[in-house]
């Protein structure tokens, strides 16, 4: 069984993430969305458990017709996490050249730790190249309409959290 691990901090999951999940699920037998800590993002809007709940809600309602997608979480190295799967590759979305440098470095580090582990990149759909969780959080702080950016199932959660953290 070919497994794709789609890792990220997903703080929160966006329509751009969902687009990558959908496309990946048509290429692989199974997609494991893995919500992980990012050492460079010390102050997430949502706890890891909350991010898992939000992503599961979205995946179960929006991509219910894709039964090969699950949402998991792991608190260690991605390269170690991947070892539990038989044939797994990491899938990441690339929005722009700026993503590439960072992602390329991560892919090489992960392969150094786990030589079996490959990383594949999907180019972001053109309509989401500008989109990131950080942009969503900033817009939410200004009370902007989030419908073009975030799955409708979690808009209220993002809006409420943005208000509380003001
Ligand atoms: O969505 P993000 O924040 O760009 O995702 C980055 C993430 C969470 C995939 C990355 O930080 C990660 O792999 N974290 C787990 C710990 C790890 O394996 N780090 C890489 C080696 S330093």
PDB file of C-alpha atoms and ligand atoms in Angstrom:
ATOM      1  CA  UNK A   1       0.000   0.000   0.000  1.00  0.00           C
ATOM      2  CA  UNK A   2       1.462   3.327  -1.035  1.00  0.00           C
ATOM      3  CA  UNK A   3       1.117   5.835   1.780  1.00  0.00           C
ATOM      4  CA  UNK A   4       1.561   9.595   1.576  1.00  0.00           C
ATOM      5  CA  UNK A   5       2.335  11.437   4.768  1.00  0.00           C
ATOM      6  CA  UNK A   6       1.256  15.045   4.492  1.00  0.00           C
ATOM      7  CA  UNK A   7       2.896  16.746   7.482  1.00  0.00           C
ATOM      8  CA  UNK A   8       2.432  20.265   8.723  1.00  0.00           C
ATOM      9  CA  UNK A   9       1.474  22.473  11.605  1.00  0.00           C
ATOM     10  CA  UNK A  10      -1.997  23.179  10.123  1.00  0.00           C
ATOM     11  CA  UNK A  11      -2.637  26.141  12.431  1.00  0.00           C
ATOM     12  CA  UNK A  12      -5.353  26.131  11.137  1.00  0.00           C
ATOM     13  CA  UNK A  13      -6.041  23.908   8.127  1.00  0.00           C
ATOM     14  CA  UNK A  14      -6.803  26.061   5.053  1.00  0.00           C
ATOM     15  CA  UNK A  15      -8.445  25.549   1.670  1.00  0.00           C
ATOM     16  CA  UNK A  16      -4.921  25.326   0.247  1.00  0.00           C
ATOM     17  CA  UNK A  17      -4.140  22.354   2.508  1.00  0.00           C
ATOM     18  CA  UNK A  18      -7.429  20.754   1.570  1.00  0.00           C
ATOM     19  CA  UNK A  19      -6.611  21.105  -2.098  1.00  0.00           C
ATOM     20  CA  UNK A  20      -3.309  19.247  -1.569  1.00  0.00           C
ATOM     21  CA  UNK A  21      -5.084  16.534   0.491  1.00  0.00           C
ATOM     22  CA  UNK A  22      -7.675  15.973  -2.229  1.00  0.00           C
ATOM     23  CA  UNK A  23      -5.114  15.721  -4.999  1.00  0.00           C
ATOM     24  CA  UNK A  24      -2.788  13.496  -2.973  1.00  0.00           C
ATOM     25  CA  UNK A  25      -5.641  11.112  -2.147  1.00  0.00           C
ATOM     26  CA  UNK A  26      -6.170  10.418  -5.827  1.00  0.00           C
ATOM     27  CA  UNK A  27      -2.501   9.492  -6.330  1.00  0.00           C
ATOM     28  CA  UNK A  28      -1.829   7.366  -3.217  1.00  0.00           C
ATOM     29  CA  UNK A  29      -3.691   4.453  -1.609  1.00  0.00           C
ATOM     30  CA  UNK A  30      -3.693   6.231   1.722  1.00  0.00           C
ATOM     31  CA  UNK A  31      -3.023   9.790   2.940  1.00  0.00           C
ATOM     32  CA  UNK A  32      -1.998  10.415   6.528  1.00  0.00           C
ATOM     33  CA  UNK A  33      -2.299  14.073   7.405  1.00  0.00           C
ATOM     34  CA  UNK A  34       0.143  14.403  10.309  1.00  0.00           C
ATOM     35  CA  UNK A  35      -0.154  17.426  12.571  1.00  0.00           C
ATOM     36  CA  UNK A  36       3.198  18.174  14.146  1.00  0.00           C
ATOM     37  CA  UNK A  37       4.924  20.870  16.135  1.00  0.00           C
ATOM     38  CA  UNK A  38       7.065  23.289  14.141  1.00  0.00           C
ATOM     39  CA  UNK A  39       9.973  24.486  16.274  1.00  0.00           C
ATOM     40  CA  UNK A  40       9.980  27.754  14.348  1.00  0.00           C
ATOM     41  CA  UNK A  41       6.350  28.496  15.205  1.00  0.00           C
ATOM     42  CA  UNK A  42       6.388  28.790  18.969  1.00  0.00           C
ATOM     43  CA  UNK A  43       3.012  30.416  19.564  1.00  0.00           C
ATOM     44  CA  UNK A  44       0.338  28.587  17.601  1.00  0.00           C
ATOM     45  CA  UNK A  45      -3.218  29.925  17.577  1.00  0.00           C
ATOM     46  CA  UNK A  46      -4.560  26.445  18.393  1.00  0.00           C
ATOM     47  CA  UNK A  47      -3.067  23.672  20.523  1.00  0.00           C
ATOM     48  CA  UNK A  48      -1.995  20.564  18.642  1.00  0.00           C
ATOM     49  CA  UNK A  49      -5.049  18.683  19.945  1.00  0.00           C
ATOM     50  CA  UNK A  50      -7.330  21.489  18.753  1.00  0.00           C
ATOM     51  CA  UNK A  51      -5.674  21.506  15.328  1.00  0.00           C
ATOM     52  CA  UNK A  52      -6.251  17.763  15.058  1.00  0.00           C
ATOM     53  CA  UNK A  53      -9.926  18.217  15.955  1.00  0.00           C
ATOM     54  CA  UNK A  54     -10.368  21.017  13.405  1.00  0.00           C
ATOM     55  CA  UNK A  55      -8.633  19.051  10.649  1.00  0.00           C
ATOM     56  CA  UNK A  56     -10.630  15.881  11.439  1.00  0.00           C
ATOM     57  CA  UNK A  57     -13.863  17.847  11.328  1.00  0.00           C
ATOM     58  CA  UNK A  58     -12.967  19.284   7.933  1.00  0.00           C
ATOM     59  CA  UNK A  59     -11.707  16.013   6.477  1.00  0.00           C
ATOM     60  CA  UNK A  60     -14.719  14.026   7.687  1.00  0.00           C
ATOM     61  CA  UNK A  61     -17.239  16.532   6.326  1.00  0.00           C
ATOM     62  CA  UNK A  62     -15.534  17.910   3.248  1.00  0.00           C
ATOM     63  CA  UNK A  63     -13.651  14.920   1.937  1.00  0.00           C
ATOM     64  CA  UNK A  64     -15.932  12.206   3.342  1.00  0.00           C
ATOM     65  CA  UNK A  65     -15.992  10.684  -0.116  1.00  0.00           C
ATOM     66  CA  UNK A  66     -12.237  10.103   0.238  1.00  0.00           C
ATOM     67  CA  UNK A  67     -12.107   7.317   2.824  1.00  0.00           C
ATOM     68  CA  UNK A  68      -8.358   6.922   2.394  1.00  0.00           C
ATOM     69  CA  UNK A  69      -7.557  10.134   4.319  1.00  0.00           C
ATOM     70  CA  UNK A  70      -6.887  10.144   8.070  1.00  0.00           C
ATOM     71  CA  UNK A  71      -5.643  12.846  10.438  1.00  0.00           C
ATOM     72  CA  UNK A  72      -2.998  11.881  12.986  1.00  0.00           C
ATOM     73  CA  UNK A  73      -0.521  13.674  15.196  1.00  0.00           C
ATOM     74  CA  UNK A  74       3.035  13.034  16.324  1.00  0.00           C
ATOM     75  CA  UNK A  75       5.318  14.861  18.684  1.00  0.00           C
ATOM     76  CA  UNK A  76       8.709  13.669  17.381  1.00  0.00           C
ATOM     77  CA  UNK A  77      10.784  13.722  14.236  1.00  0.00           C
ATOM     78  CA  UNK A  78       8.920  13.269  10.975  1.00  0.00           C
ATOM     79  CA  UNK A  79      11.630  10.943   9.650  1.00  0.00           C
ATOM     80  CA  UNK A  80      11.094   8.651  12.667  1.00  0.00           C
ATOM     81  CA  UNK A  81       7.306   8.781  12.353  1.00  0.00           C
ATOM     82  CA  UNK A  82       7.522   7.595   8.756  1.00  0.00           C
ATOM     83  CA  UNK A  83       9.323   4.387   9.771  1.00  0.00           C
ATOM     84  CA  UNK A  84       6.095   2.764  10.999  1.00  0.00           C
ATOM     85  CA  UNK A  85       4.717   2.683   7.440  1.00  0.00           C
ATOM     86  CA  UNK A  86       5.794   0.150   4.876  1.00  0.00           C
ATOM     87  CA  UNK A  87       6.071   2.304   1.770  1.00  0.00           C
ATOM     88  CA  UNK A  88       5.622   5.929   2.698  1.00  0.00           C
ATOM     89  CA  UNK A  89       6.650   9.165   1.075  1.00  0.00           C
ATOM     90  CA  UNK A  90       6.281  12.662   2.416  1.00  0.00           C
ATOM     91  CA  UNK A  91       4.142  14.997   0.345  1.00  0.00           C
ATOM     92  CA  UNK A  92       4.433  18.761   0.652  1.00  0.00           C
ATOM     93  CA  UNK A  93       2.788  21.565  -1.252  1.00  0.00           C
ATOM     94  CA  UNK A  94       4.960  24.207  -2.890  1.00  0.00           C
ATOM     95  CA  UNK A  95       3.519  27.671  -3.327  1.00  0.00           C
ATOM     96  CA  UNK A  96       6.520  29.640  -4.502  1.00  0.00           C
ATOM     97  CA  UNK A  97      10.278  29.663  -4.799  1.00  0.00           C
ATOM     98  CA  UNK A  98      10.481  30.837  -1.207  1.00  0.00           C
ATOM     99  CA  UNK A  99       8.892  27.574  -0.024  1.00  0.00           C
ATOM    100  CA  UNK A 100      11.312  25.544  -2.077  1.00  0.00           C
ATOM    101  CA  UNK A 101      14.518  26.442  -0.233  1.00  0.00           C
ATOM    102  CA  UNK A 102      13.107  25.525   3.144  1.00  0.00           C
ATOM    103  CA  UNK A 103      11.323  22.411   1.928  1.00  0.00           C
ATOM    104  CA  UNK A 104      14.362  21.202   0.003  1.00  0.00           C
ATOM    105  CA  UNK A 105      16.479  21.474   3.142  1.00  0.00           C
ATOM    106  CA  UNK A 106      13.828  19.617   5.197  1.00  0.00           C
ATOM    107  CA  UNK A 107      13.615  16.858   2.580  1.00  0.00           C
ATOM    108  CA  UNK A 108      17.374  16.348   2.711  1.00  0.00           C
ATOM    109  CA  UNK A 109      17.477  16.327   6.517  1.00  0.00           C
ATOM    110  CA  UNK A 110      14.645  13.807   6.640  1.00  0.00           C
ATOM    111  CA  UNK A 111      16.438  11.587   4.137  1.00  0.00           C
ATOM    112  CA  UNK A 112      19.649  11.843   6.124  1.00  0.00           C
ATOM    113  CA  UNK A 113      17.835  10.579   9.239  1.00  0.00           C
ATOM    114  CA  UNK A 114      15.815   7.991   7.325  1.00  0.00           C
ATOM    115  CA  UNK A 115      17.517   7.094   3.997  1.00  0.00           C
ATOM    116  CA  UNK A 116      14.397   5.198   2.826  1.00  0.00           C
ATOM    117  CA  UNK A 117      12.299   8.324   2.966  1.00  0.00           C
ATOM    118  CA  UNK A 118      11.531  10.360  -0.142  1.00  0.00           C
ATOM    119  CA  UNK A 119       9.746  13.680  -0.331  1.00  0.00           C
ATOM    120  CA  UNK A 120       7.513  14.628  -3.239  1.00  0.00           C
ATOM    121  CA  UNK A 121       6.240  18.100  -3.970  1.00  0.00           C
ATOM    122  CA  UNK A 122       2.892  19.091  -5.403  1.00  0.00           C
ATOM    123  CA  UNK A 123       2.651  22.561  -6.846  1.00  0.00           C
ATOM    124  CA  UNK A 124      -0.054  24.539  -5.126  1.00  0.00           C
ATOM    125  CA  UNK A 125      -3.120  25.210  -7.185  1.00  0.00           C
ATOM    126  CA  UNK A 126      -2.787  28.683  -8.684  1.00  0.00           C
ATOM    127  CA  UNK A 127      -5.754  30.020  -6.742  1.00  0.00           C
ATOM    128  CA  UNK A 128      -4.082  29.165  -3.433  1.00  0.00           C
ATOM    129  CA  UNK A 129      -0.496  30.236  -4.070  1.00  0.00           C
ATOM    130  CA  UNK A 130      -0.960  33.295  -1.849  1.00  0.00           C
ATOM    131  CA  UNK A 131      -2.596  31.385   0.983  1.00  0.00           C
ATOM    132  CA  UNK A 132      -1.038  30.338   4.288  1.00  0.00           C
ATOM    133  CA  UNK A 133      -2.236  29.721   7.845  1.00  0.00           C
ATOM    134  CA  UNK A 134      -0.318  32.853   8.885  1.00  0.00           C
ATOM    135  CA  UNK A 135      -2.244  34.991   6.380  1.00  0.00           C
ATOM    136  CA  UNK A 136      -5.495  33.473   7.668  1.00  0.00           C
ATOM    137  CA  UNK A 137      -4.603  34.356  11.274  1.00  0.00           C
ATOM    138  CA  UNK A 138      -3.694  37.904  10.350  1.00  0.00           C
ATOM    139  CA  UNK A 139      -6.916  38.419   8.376  1.00  0.00           C
ATOM    140  CA  UNK A 140      -8.958  36.898  11.201  1.00  0.00           C
ATOM    141  CA  UNK A 141      -7.434  39.429  13.592  1.00  0.00           C
ATOM    142  CA  UNK A 142      -8.879  42.203  11.434  1.00  0.00           C
ATOM    143  CA  UNK A 143     -12.303  40.576  11.261  1.00  0.00           C
ATOM    144  CA  UNK A 144     -11.964  39.965   7.491  1.00  0.00           C
ATOM    145  CA  UNK A 145     -14.208  37.528   5.629  1.00  0.00           C
ATOM    146  CA  UNK A 146     -12.476  34.145   5.825  1.00  0.00           C
ATOM    147  CA  UNK A 147     -14.698  32.220   3.397  1.00  0.00           C
ATOM    148  CA  UNK A 148     -12.221  32.327   0.476  1.00  0.00           C
ATOM    149  CA  UNK A 149      -9.434  30.940   2.663  1.00  0.00           C
ATOM    150  CA  UNK A 150     -10.702  28.526   5.317  1.00  0.00           C
ATOM    151  CA  UNK A 151     -13.141  25.580   5.153  1.00  0.00           C
ATOM    152  CA  UNK A 152     -16.533  26.863   6.332  1.00  0.00           C
ATOM    153  CA  UNK A 153     -16.671  24.145   9.033  1.00  0.00           C
ATOM    154  CA  UNK A 154     -13.993  25.918  11.085  1.00  0.00           C
ATOM    155  CA  UNK A 155     -14.446  29.615  10.260  1.00  0.00           C
ATOM    156  CA  UNK A 156     -16.238  30.325  13.538  1.00  0.00           C
ATOM    157  CA  UNK A 157     -13.473  28.645  15.545  1.00  0.00           C
ATOM    158  CA  UNK A 158     -10.791  30.769  13.855  1.00  0.00           C
ATOM    159  CA  UNK A 159     -12.805  33.957  14.229  1.00  0.00           C
ATOM    160  CA  UNK A 160     -13.540  33.293  17.912  1.00  0.00           C
ATOM    161  CA  UNK A 161      -9.906  32.514  18.685  1.00  0.00           C
ATOM    162  CA  UNK A 162      -8.680  35.614  16.849  1.00  0.00           C
ATOM    163  CA  UNK A 163     -11.049  37.770  18.932  1.00  0.00           C
ATOM    164  CA  UNK A 164      -9.896  36.179  22.194  1.00  0.00           C
ATOM    165  CA  UNK A 165      -6.213  36.660  21.449  1.00  0.00           C
ATOM    166  CA  UNK A 166      -6.524  40.390  20.758  1.00  0.00           C
TER     167      UNK A 166
HETATM  168  O1  LIG B   1       3.229  23.499   8.029  1.00  0.00           O
HETATM  169  P1  LIG B   1       4.666  23.670   8.434  1.00  0.00           P
HETATM  170  O2  LIG B   1       4.766  24.467   9.723  1.00  0.00           O
HETATM  171  O3  LIG B   1       5.508  24.250   7.339  1.00  0.00           O
HETATM  172  O4  LIG B   1       5.221  22.191   8.711  1.00  0.00           O
HETATM  173  C1  LIG B   1       6.538  21.991   9.154  1.00  0.00           C
HETATM  174  C2  LIG B   1       6.649  20.628   9.838  1.00  0.00           C
HETATM  175  C3  LIG B   1       5.679  20.530  11.029  1.00  0.00           C
HETATM  176  C4  LIG B   1       6.327  19.528   8.835  1.00  0.00           C
HETATM  177  C5  LIG B   1       8.121  20.485  10.322  1.00  0.00           C
HETATM  178  O5  LIG B   1       8.411  21.496  11.252  1.00  0.00           O
HETATM  179  C6  LIG B   1       8.388  19.117  10.952  1.00  0.00           C
HETATM  180  O6  LIG B   1       8.658  18.180  10.230  1.00  0.00           O
HETATM  181  N1  LIG B   1       8.280  19.024  12.303  1.00  0.00           N
HETATM  182  C7  LIG B   1       8.502  17.784  13.018  1.00  0.00           C
HETATM  183  C8  LIG B   1       9.934  17.724  13.622  1.00  0.00           C
HETATM  184  C9  LIG B   1      10.932  17.418  12.502  1.00  0.00           C
HETATM  185  O7  LIG B   1      10.988  16.296  12.020  1.00  0.00           O
HETATM  186  N2  LIG B   1      11.712  18.428  12.105  1.00  0.00           N
HETATM  187  C10 LIG B   1      12.629  18.314  10.967  1.00  0.00           C
HETATM  188  C11 LIG B   1      14.032  18.015  11.348  1.00  0.00           C
HETATM  189  S1  LIG B   1      14.837  19.386  12.065  1.00  0.00           S
END
